[in-house]
Each structure stands twice: as structure tokens, then as C-alpha cells.
Short mmCIF file of C-alpha atoms in Angstrom, two decimals:
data_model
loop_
_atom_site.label_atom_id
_atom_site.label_comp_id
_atom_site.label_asym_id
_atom_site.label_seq_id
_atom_site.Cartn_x
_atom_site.Cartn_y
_atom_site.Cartn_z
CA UNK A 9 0.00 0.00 0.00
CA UNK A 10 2.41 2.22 -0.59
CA UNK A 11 3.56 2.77 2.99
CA UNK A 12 6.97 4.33 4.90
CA UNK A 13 9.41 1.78 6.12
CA UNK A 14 7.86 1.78 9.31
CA UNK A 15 10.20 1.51 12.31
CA UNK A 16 8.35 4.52 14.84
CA UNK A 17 7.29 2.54 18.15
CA UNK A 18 3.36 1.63 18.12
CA UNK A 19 0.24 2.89 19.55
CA UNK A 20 0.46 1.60 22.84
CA UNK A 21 -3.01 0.05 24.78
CA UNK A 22 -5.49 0.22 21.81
CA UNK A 23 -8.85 -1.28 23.21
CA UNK A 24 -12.71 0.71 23.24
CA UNK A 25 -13.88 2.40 26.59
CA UNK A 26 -17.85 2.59 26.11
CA UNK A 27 -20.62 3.88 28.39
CA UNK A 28 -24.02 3.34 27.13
CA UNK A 29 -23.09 2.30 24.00
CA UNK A 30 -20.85 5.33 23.28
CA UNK A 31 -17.96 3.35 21.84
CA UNK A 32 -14.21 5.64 22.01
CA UNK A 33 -10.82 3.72 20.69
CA UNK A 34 -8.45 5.40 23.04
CA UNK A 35 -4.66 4.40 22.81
CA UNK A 36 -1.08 5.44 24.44
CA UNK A 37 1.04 7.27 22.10
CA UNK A 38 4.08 5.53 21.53
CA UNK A 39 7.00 5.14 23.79
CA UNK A 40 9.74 8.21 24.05
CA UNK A 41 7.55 10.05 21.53
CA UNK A 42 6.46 13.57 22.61
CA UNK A 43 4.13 15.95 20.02
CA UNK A 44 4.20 16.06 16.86
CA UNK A 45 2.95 12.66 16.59
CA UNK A 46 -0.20 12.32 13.91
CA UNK A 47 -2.55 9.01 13.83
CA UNK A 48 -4.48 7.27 11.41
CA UNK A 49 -7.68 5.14 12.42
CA UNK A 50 -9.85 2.04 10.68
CA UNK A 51 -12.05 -0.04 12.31
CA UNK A 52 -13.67 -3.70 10.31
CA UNK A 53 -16.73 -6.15 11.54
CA UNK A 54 -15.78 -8.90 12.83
CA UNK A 55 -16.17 -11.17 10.10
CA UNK A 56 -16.40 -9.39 7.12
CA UNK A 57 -13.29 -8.75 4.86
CA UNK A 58 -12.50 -5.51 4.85
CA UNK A 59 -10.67 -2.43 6.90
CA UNK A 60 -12.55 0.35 6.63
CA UNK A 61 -10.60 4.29 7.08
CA UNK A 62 -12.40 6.95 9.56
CA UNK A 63 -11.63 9.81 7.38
CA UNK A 64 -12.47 11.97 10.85
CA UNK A 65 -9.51 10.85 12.56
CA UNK A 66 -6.98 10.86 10.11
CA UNK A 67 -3.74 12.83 10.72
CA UNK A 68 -5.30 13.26 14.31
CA UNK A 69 -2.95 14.18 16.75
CA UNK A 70 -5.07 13.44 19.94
CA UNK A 71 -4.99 9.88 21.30
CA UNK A 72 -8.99 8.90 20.99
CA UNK A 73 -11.80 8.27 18.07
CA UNK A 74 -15.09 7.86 18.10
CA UNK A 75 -16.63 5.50 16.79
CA UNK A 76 -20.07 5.34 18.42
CA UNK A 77 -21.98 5.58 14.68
CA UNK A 78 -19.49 2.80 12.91
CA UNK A 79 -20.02 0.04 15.86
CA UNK A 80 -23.84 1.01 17.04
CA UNK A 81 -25.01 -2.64 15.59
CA UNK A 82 -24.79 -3.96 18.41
CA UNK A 83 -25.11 -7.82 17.18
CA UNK A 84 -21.85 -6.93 15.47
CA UNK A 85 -18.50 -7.44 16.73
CA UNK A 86 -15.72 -5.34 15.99
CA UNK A 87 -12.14 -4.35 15.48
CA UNK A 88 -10.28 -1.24 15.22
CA UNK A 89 -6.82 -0.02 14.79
CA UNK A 90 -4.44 3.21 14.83
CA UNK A 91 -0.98 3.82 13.41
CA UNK A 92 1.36 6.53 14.12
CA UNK A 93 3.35 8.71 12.36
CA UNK A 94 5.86 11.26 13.24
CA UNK A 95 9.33 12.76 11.19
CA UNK A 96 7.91 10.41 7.89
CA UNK A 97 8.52 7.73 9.52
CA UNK A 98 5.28 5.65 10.86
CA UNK A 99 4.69 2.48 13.46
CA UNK A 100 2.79 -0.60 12.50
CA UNK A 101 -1.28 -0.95 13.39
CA UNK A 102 -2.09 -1.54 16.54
CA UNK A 103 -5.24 -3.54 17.06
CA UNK A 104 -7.73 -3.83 19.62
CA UNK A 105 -9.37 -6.95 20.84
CA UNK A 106 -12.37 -8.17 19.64
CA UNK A 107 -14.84 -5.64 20.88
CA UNK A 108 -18.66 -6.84 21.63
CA UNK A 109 -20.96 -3.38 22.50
CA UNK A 110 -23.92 -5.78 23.63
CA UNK A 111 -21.05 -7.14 26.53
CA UNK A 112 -18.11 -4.74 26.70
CA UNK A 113 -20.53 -1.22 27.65
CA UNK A 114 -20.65 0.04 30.76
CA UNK A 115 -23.91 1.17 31.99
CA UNK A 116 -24.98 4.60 34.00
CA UNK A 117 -27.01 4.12 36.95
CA UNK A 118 -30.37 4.99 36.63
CA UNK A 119 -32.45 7.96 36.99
CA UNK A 120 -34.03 8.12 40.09
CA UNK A 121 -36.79 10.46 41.19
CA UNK A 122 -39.02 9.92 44.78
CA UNK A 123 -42.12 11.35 46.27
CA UNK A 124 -43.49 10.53 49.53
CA UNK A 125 -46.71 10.46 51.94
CA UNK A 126 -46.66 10.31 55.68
CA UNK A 127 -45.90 6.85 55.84
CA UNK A 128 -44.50 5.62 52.37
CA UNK A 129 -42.34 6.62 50.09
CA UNK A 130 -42.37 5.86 45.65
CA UNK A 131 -39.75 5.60 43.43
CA UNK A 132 -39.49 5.57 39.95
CA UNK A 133 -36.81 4.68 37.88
CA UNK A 134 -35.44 5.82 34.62
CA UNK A 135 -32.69 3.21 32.49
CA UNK A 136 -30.31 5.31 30.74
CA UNK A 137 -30.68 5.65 26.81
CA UNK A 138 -28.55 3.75 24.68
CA UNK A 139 -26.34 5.98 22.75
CA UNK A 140 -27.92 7.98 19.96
CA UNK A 141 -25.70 10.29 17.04
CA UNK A 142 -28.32 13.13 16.94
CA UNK A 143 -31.43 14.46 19.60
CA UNK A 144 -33.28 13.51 16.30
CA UNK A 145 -32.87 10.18 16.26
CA UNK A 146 -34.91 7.65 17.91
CA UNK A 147 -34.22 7.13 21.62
CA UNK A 148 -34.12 3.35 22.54
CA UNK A 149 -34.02 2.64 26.23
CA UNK A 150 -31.16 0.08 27.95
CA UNK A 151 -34.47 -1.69 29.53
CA UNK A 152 -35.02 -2.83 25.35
CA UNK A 153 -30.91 -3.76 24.34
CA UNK A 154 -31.13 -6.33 27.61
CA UNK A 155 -34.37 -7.80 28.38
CA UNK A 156 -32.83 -9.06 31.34
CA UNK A 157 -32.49 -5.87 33.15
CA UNK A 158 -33.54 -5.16 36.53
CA UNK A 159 -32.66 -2.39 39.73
CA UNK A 160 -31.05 -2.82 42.84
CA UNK A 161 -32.57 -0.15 45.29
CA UNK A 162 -31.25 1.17 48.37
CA UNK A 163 -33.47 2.77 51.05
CA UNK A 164 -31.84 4.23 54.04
CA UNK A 165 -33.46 5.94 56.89
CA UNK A 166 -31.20 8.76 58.15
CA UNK A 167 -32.51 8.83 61.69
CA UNK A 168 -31.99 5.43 62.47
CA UNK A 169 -29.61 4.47 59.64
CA UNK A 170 -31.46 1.32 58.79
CA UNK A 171 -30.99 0.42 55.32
CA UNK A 172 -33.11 -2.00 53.12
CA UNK A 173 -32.34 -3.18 49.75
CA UNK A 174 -35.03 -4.24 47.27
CA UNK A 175 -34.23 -6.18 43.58
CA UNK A 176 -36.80 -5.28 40.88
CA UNK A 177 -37.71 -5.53 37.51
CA UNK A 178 -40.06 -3.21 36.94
CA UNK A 179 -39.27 0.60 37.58
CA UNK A 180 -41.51 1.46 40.08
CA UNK A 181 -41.40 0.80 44.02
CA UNK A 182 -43.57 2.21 46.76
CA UNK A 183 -42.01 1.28 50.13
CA UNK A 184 -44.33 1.39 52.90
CA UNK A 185 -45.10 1.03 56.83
CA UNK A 186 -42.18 4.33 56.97
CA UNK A 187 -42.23 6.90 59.93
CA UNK A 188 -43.74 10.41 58.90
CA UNK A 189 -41.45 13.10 59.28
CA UNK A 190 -38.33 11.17 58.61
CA UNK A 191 -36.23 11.85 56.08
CA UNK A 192 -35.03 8.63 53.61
CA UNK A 193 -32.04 8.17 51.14
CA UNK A 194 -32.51 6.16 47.95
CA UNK A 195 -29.88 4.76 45.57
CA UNK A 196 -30.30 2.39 43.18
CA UNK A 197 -27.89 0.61 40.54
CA UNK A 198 -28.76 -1.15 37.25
CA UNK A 199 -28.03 -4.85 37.14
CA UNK A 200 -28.48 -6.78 33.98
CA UNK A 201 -28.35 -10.65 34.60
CA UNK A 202 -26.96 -11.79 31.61
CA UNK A 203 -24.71 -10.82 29.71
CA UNK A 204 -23.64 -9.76 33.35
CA UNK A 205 -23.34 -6.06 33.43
CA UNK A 206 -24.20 -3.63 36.84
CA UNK A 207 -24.29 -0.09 37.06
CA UNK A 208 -22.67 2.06 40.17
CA UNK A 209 -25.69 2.64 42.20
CA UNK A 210 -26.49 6.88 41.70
CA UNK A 211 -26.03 9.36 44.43
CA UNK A 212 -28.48 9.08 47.27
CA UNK A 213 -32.20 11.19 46.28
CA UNK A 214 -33.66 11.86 49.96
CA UNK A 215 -36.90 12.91 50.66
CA UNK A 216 -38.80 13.71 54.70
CA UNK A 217 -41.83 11.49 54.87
CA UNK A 218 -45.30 14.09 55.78
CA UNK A 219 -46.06 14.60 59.42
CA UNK A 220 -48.45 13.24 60.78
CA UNK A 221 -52.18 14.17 60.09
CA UNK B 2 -29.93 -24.11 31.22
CA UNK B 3 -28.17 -21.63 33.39
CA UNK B 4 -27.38 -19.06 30.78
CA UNK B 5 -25.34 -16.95 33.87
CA UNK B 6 -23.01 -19.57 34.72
CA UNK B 7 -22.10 -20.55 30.59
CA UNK B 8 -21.92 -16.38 30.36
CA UNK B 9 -19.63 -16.16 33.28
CA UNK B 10 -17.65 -19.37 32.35
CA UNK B 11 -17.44 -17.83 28.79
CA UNK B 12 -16.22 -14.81 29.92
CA UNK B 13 -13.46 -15.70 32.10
CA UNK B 14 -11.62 -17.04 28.85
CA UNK B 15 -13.24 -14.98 26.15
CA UNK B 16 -9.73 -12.53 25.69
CA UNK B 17 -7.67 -16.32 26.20
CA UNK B 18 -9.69 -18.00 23.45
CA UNK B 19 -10.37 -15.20 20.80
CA UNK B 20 -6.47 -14.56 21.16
CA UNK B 21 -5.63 -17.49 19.61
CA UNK B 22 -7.86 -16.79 16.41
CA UNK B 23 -6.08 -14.33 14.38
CA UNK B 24 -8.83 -14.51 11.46
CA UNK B 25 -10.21 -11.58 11.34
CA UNK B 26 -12.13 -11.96 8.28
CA UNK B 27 -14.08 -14.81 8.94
CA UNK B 28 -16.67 -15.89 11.32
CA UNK B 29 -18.64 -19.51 11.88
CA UNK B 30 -21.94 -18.08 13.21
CA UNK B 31 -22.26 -14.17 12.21
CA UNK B 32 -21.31 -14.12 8.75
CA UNK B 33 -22.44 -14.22 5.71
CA UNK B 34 -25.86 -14.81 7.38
CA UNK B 35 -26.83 -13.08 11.12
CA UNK B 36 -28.26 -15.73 13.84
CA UNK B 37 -30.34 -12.72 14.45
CA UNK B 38 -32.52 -12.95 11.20
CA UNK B 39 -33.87 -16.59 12.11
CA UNK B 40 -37.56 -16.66 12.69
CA UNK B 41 -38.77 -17.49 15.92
CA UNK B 42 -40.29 -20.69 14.04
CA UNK B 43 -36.54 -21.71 13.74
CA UNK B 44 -35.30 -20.56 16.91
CA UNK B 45 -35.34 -24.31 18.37
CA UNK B 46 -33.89 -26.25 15.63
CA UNK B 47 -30.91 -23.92 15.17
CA UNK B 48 -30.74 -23.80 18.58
CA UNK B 49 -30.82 -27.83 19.18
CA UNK B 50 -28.43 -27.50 15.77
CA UNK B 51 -25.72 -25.69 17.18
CA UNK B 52 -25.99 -27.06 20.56
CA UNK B 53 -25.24 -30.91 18.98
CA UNK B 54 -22.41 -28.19 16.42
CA UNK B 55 -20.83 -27.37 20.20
CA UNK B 56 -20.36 -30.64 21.80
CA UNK B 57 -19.88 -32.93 18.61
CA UNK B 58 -17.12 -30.24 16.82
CA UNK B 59 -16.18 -27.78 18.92
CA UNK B 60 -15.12 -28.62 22.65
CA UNK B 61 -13.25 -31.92 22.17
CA UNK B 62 -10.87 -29.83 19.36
CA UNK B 63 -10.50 -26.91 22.44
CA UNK B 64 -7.49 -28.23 24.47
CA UNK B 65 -5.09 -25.60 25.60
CA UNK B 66 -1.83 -25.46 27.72
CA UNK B 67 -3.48 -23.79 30.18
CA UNK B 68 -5.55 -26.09 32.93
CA UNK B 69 -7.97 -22.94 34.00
CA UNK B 70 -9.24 -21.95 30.29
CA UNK B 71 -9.06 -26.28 29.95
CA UNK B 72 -11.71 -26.71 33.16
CA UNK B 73 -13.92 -23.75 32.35
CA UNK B 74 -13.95 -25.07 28.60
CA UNK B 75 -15.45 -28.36 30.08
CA UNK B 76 -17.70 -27.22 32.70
CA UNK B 77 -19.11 -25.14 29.29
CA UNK B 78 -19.19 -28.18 27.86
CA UNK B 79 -21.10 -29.58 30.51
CA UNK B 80 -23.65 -27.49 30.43
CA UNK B 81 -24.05 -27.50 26.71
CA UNK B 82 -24.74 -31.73 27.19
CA UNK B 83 -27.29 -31.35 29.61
CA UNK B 84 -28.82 -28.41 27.46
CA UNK B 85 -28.89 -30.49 24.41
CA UNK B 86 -30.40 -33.55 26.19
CA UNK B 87 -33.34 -31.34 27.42
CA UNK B 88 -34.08 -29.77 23.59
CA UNK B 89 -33.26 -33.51 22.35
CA UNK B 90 -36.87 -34.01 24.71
CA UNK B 91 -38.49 -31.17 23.02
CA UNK B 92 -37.48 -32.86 19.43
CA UNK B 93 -38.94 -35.84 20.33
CA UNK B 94 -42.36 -34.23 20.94
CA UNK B 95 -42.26 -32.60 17.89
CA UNK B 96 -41.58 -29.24 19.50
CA UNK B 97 -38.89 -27.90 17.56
CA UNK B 98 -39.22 -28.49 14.05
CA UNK B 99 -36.39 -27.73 11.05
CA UNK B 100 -37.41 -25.27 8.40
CA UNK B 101 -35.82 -25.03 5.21
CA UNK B 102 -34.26 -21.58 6.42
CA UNK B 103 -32.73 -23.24 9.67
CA UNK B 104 -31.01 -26.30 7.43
CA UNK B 105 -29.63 -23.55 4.83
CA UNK B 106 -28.15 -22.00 7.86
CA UNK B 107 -26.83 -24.64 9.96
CA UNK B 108 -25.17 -25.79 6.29
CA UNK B 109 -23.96 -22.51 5.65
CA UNK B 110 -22.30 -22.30 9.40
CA UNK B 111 -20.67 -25.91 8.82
CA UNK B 112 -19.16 -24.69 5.82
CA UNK B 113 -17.68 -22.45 7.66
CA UNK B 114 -16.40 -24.54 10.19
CA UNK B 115 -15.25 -26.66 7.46
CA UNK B 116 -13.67 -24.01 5.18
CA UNK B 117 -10.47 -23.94 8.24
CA UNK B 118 -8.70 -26.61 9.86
CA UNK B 119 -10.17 -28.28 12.61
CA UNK B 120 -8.16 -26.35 15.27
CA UNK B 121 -8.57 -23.29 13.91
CA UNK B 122 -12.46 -23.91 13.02
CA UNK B 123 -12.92 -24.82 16.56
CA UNK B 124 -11.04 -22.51 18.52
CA UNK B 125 -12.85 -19.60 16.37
CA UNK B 126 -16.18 -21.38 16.97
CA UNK B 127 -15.86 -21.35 20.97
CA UNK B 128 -13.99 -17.56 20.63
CA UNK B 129 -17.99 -16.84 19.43
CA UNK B 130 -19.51 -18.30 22.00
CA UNK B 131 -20.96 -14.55 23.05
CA UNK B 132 -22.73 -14.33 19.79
CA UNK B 133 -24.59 -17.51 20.70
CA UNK B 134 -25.00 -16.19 23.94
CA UNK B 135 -26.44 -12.88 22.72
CA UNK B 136 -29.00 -14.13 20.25
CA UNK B 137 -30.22 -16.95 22.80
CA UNK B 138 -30.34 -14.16 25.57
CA UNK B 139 -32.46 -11.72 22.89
CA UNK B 140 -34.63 -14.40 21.75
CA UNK B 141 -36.03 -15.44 25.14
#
């Protein structure tokens, strides 16, 4: 391909870092190199035959690409790969591991947002959005990519610092038989069964039960 | 069939297994056809299909140097018998029929297992082990 005799260093720790579905190669640029170093980046389905260029990172000189829109399919697997160049001279490509978006994501914790009565308090929980390339586009819910999904739920009351936990699957809870005029911490976390993927759990929502009538 | 405990088994040697299949280009089960296209008529017979595909081709080709990735590959193994036997049940009472579409594709995925050497073809089969996973996981 027409290519420098290439004897630069390589791209060093080449793999994807996703959240939701937002899938960024990040690398290491190459050992004892400081700036001026440019990269090129091409990414292929697992499985199919061909390398195929991201014309939006070529001659990049920061050390990540997205490639969210080239890898959303997520019953696709994936490759990608970068190679350095610096002083016309360039390093081989560096290649990630196979990358899987349905296992490999990480997931945000959920949306939480709590009202109350005097003696109960209800939850109801959000699953974050799978990545999207535009506001346009259609959102699709994590709660449709993994059927499997369900919510771990922390309830804490602050006076007494008793804490109950409650596994769900769908995304409401109502927690009752509570103390009015107490005030309660909830946190919950994502947890998908299989593949197995959990969430953090999000910061503590607290909310003061009514007094009593 | 304890989907968690082949997913976790899976896991713990997924980078170990697909390391050792540099072919890029080719894949057993997701290429040229997707196991996600199958009707949900033909779910059951591919499934049963590449269940008997796993234990018959692919584990007893899947030794390694390495006694952890060997003992997670049989307890996968293991699970995939016991699996089979239970959809061999559903066979029996007619409950899982073959289509024409699920024979093309079972063909189409041995001759891809067949199109590499045994090692190779086998190692790459149980390196895709998560697409399985994936489409069983979706289709339930």
C-alpha cells in the first residue's frame, strides 16, 4: 500500500472504553515520543473482509476516536486499529481486541426520582438511553438492548440508619409502613443478569416522609 | 440451562480463546448470514443444531496449555450436554421443528467450520460463543 518503512514505536493500549453504547478507541502514544505525533484510524466487523478508514480521525494528533456511529449494531463485533506517524517515519497498526458493545458497555445508573406520603415513600426509575448520534434520532431505552435488566434499590433511613435493599424488575417501588417526618435516602444501581453487566448505584435522592395528620 | 453460569464461564476465557484466532475476516456463526434474522419458528432447531455443532465439533478440538481456560472449557461443555439432552426431549415431541431456512443456515455455518482446519475452526467457533449467547439471551 504504498507505505513508509515503518520503524516509529506503536500505539500503545489500543482497546474501546464505552458507556451506554458510546464506543471511544483510546490508545497510548508511543513510547519516548512527545508531540508532533499524527494518527491514522480504521475499524472492520468482525467477520467481514475488509478495513474500513475513519476519514475523521486521520492525521489526528489526539490519542482517541469515536466510533459510536461505525459500531452502534450492536449484534456486530468489531475491530479497530491506529498507526502513528511522526518525522515520515510511521509504526505498525495496533489492534484492539475483539470488541462486543452488547457485553463490553458500561452502563450509568439509573435515573431516580421519589415522592413521599406520611408513611411511604415511591420511586421511579429511569434506564439510561442507549447511545444515539443526533437528539433527532430515535431514543431506545437500555431496559429494550437487555431484556434481562432489573434495579437494585437502596433505602436508608437517616434517623436510624437502617438500610433495606429491594431487587426489581419493573421501575416502580412504593415502600411502605415508613415513619412520617423522617427523612429517607434512595440509591439504586442497574443490574443486567446476563450478559452480566451492573451499574454504580447513583447518588443518594432523599426525601422527609409528611407529618403526621 | 443456566445461561449466567455458561456467560460467566465464557467470559473468564473470552480474551484467552479469541487470542488465539487471528482470522479476522471470517466468522462460523455471524457471517455471511446473522443468527439474528432466524424466525422465531426456527429458533429451536438452530438452537438444538448448534448445541449438537458445540459438543460434537467444537469442545473436544479446544485443548489448551493452560488447565484454568481447559476446566472452564469443560464445565461449558457440561452445560451444553445437559442443554442439548433437554431440547433432544423437546425434538422428540415434535416441539422444535427444522425449516428449510434453519437447514440452509446450519449448512452454511458448517461450511464455515469446514472451510479452516479443525483447530482453527474450533477454537474460532468457541472464541464466538458470546454471539450464541447474545441471540439466545435476545430471543427469550
Amino acid at each position: 500500500s504504498g507505505e513508509l518503512y515503518c520503524s516509529l514505536p506503536n500505539p500503545r493500549n489500543v482497546h474501546f472504553e464505552s458507556i451506554n453504547m458510546k464506543n471511544v478507541l483510546h490508545w497510548s502514544a508511543p513510547e519516548g515520543t512527545g508531540d508532533g505525533v499524527f494518527y491514522k484510524v480504521k475499524y472492520a466487523v468482525y467477520g467481514v473482509g475488509k478495513w474500513i478508514r475513519k476519514p475523521e480521525c486521520r492525521n489526528i494528533n489526539r490519542t482517541w476516536c469515536d466510533l459510536s456511529s461505525e459500531t452502534s449494531d450492536y449484534e456486530e463485533q468489531y475491530y479497530a486499529s491506529v498507526k502513528a506517524f511522526l518525522n515520515g517515519t510511521c509504526s505498525d497498526w495496533m489492534e484492539t481486541t475483539r470488541f462486543n458493545p452488547l457485553t463490553d458497555t458500561k452502563i450509568d445508573p439509573p435515573m431516580v426520582s421519589v415522592s413521599s406520603t406520611d408513611r411511604s415513600i415511591s420511586i421511579i426509575l429511569t434506564a439510561p438511553e442507549k447511545w444515539k448520534s443526533s437528539p433527532e434520532e430515535e431514543s431506545i431505552s437500555l431496559l429494550q438492548v437487555y431484556p434481562g435488566l432489573q434495579y437494585n434499590v437502596s433505602v436508608l433511613n437517616k434517623k436510624t440508619k437502617k438500610r433495606w435493599f429491594f431487587s426489581i424488575s419493573n421501575n416502580t417501588l412504593i415502600v411502605p409502613w415508613l415513619e412520617p417526618g423522617t427523612a429517607y435516602c434512595v440509591s439504586a444501581q442497574i443490574h443486567v443478569t446476563t450478559p452480566i453487566l451492573d451499574s454504580g448505584f447513583s447518588k443518594e435522592h432523599c426525601i422527609t416522609t409528611l407529618k403526621d395528620k | 440451562l443456566s445461561m449466567t453460569e455458561i456467560r460467566a464461564g465464557f467470559t473468564a476465557i473470552k480474551a484467552n480463546i479469541q487470542s488465539r484466532d487471528p482470522i479476522r475476516t471470517l466468522s462460523i456463526l455471524s457471517h455471511p448470514h446473522s443468527l439474528h434474522k432466524v424466525k422465531s419458528a426456527d429458533r429451536c432447531c438452530i438452537t438444538h443444531q448448534l448445541f449438537t455443532f458445540y459438543v460434537d465439533k467444537v469442545f473436544k478440538h479446544c485443548r489448551t496449555e493452560d488447565s484454568f481456560v481447559n476446566r472452564k472449557i469443560s464445565s461449558i461443555a457440561n452445560s451444553f450436554l445437559s442443554a442439548r439432552r433437554k431440547l433432544g426431549q423437546c425434538r422428540e415431541q415434535n416441539n422444535c421443528m427444522c425449516g428449510e431456512e434453519s437447514t440452509e443456515k446450519f449448512k452454511q455455518i458448517l461450511a464455515n467450520y469446514e472451510g479452516l482446519n479443525v483447530t482453527s475452526a474450533a477454537m474460532k467457533s468457541l472464541g464466538e460463543l458470546d454471539i450464541l449467547l447474545d441471540w439466545m439471551e435476545k430471543a427469550r
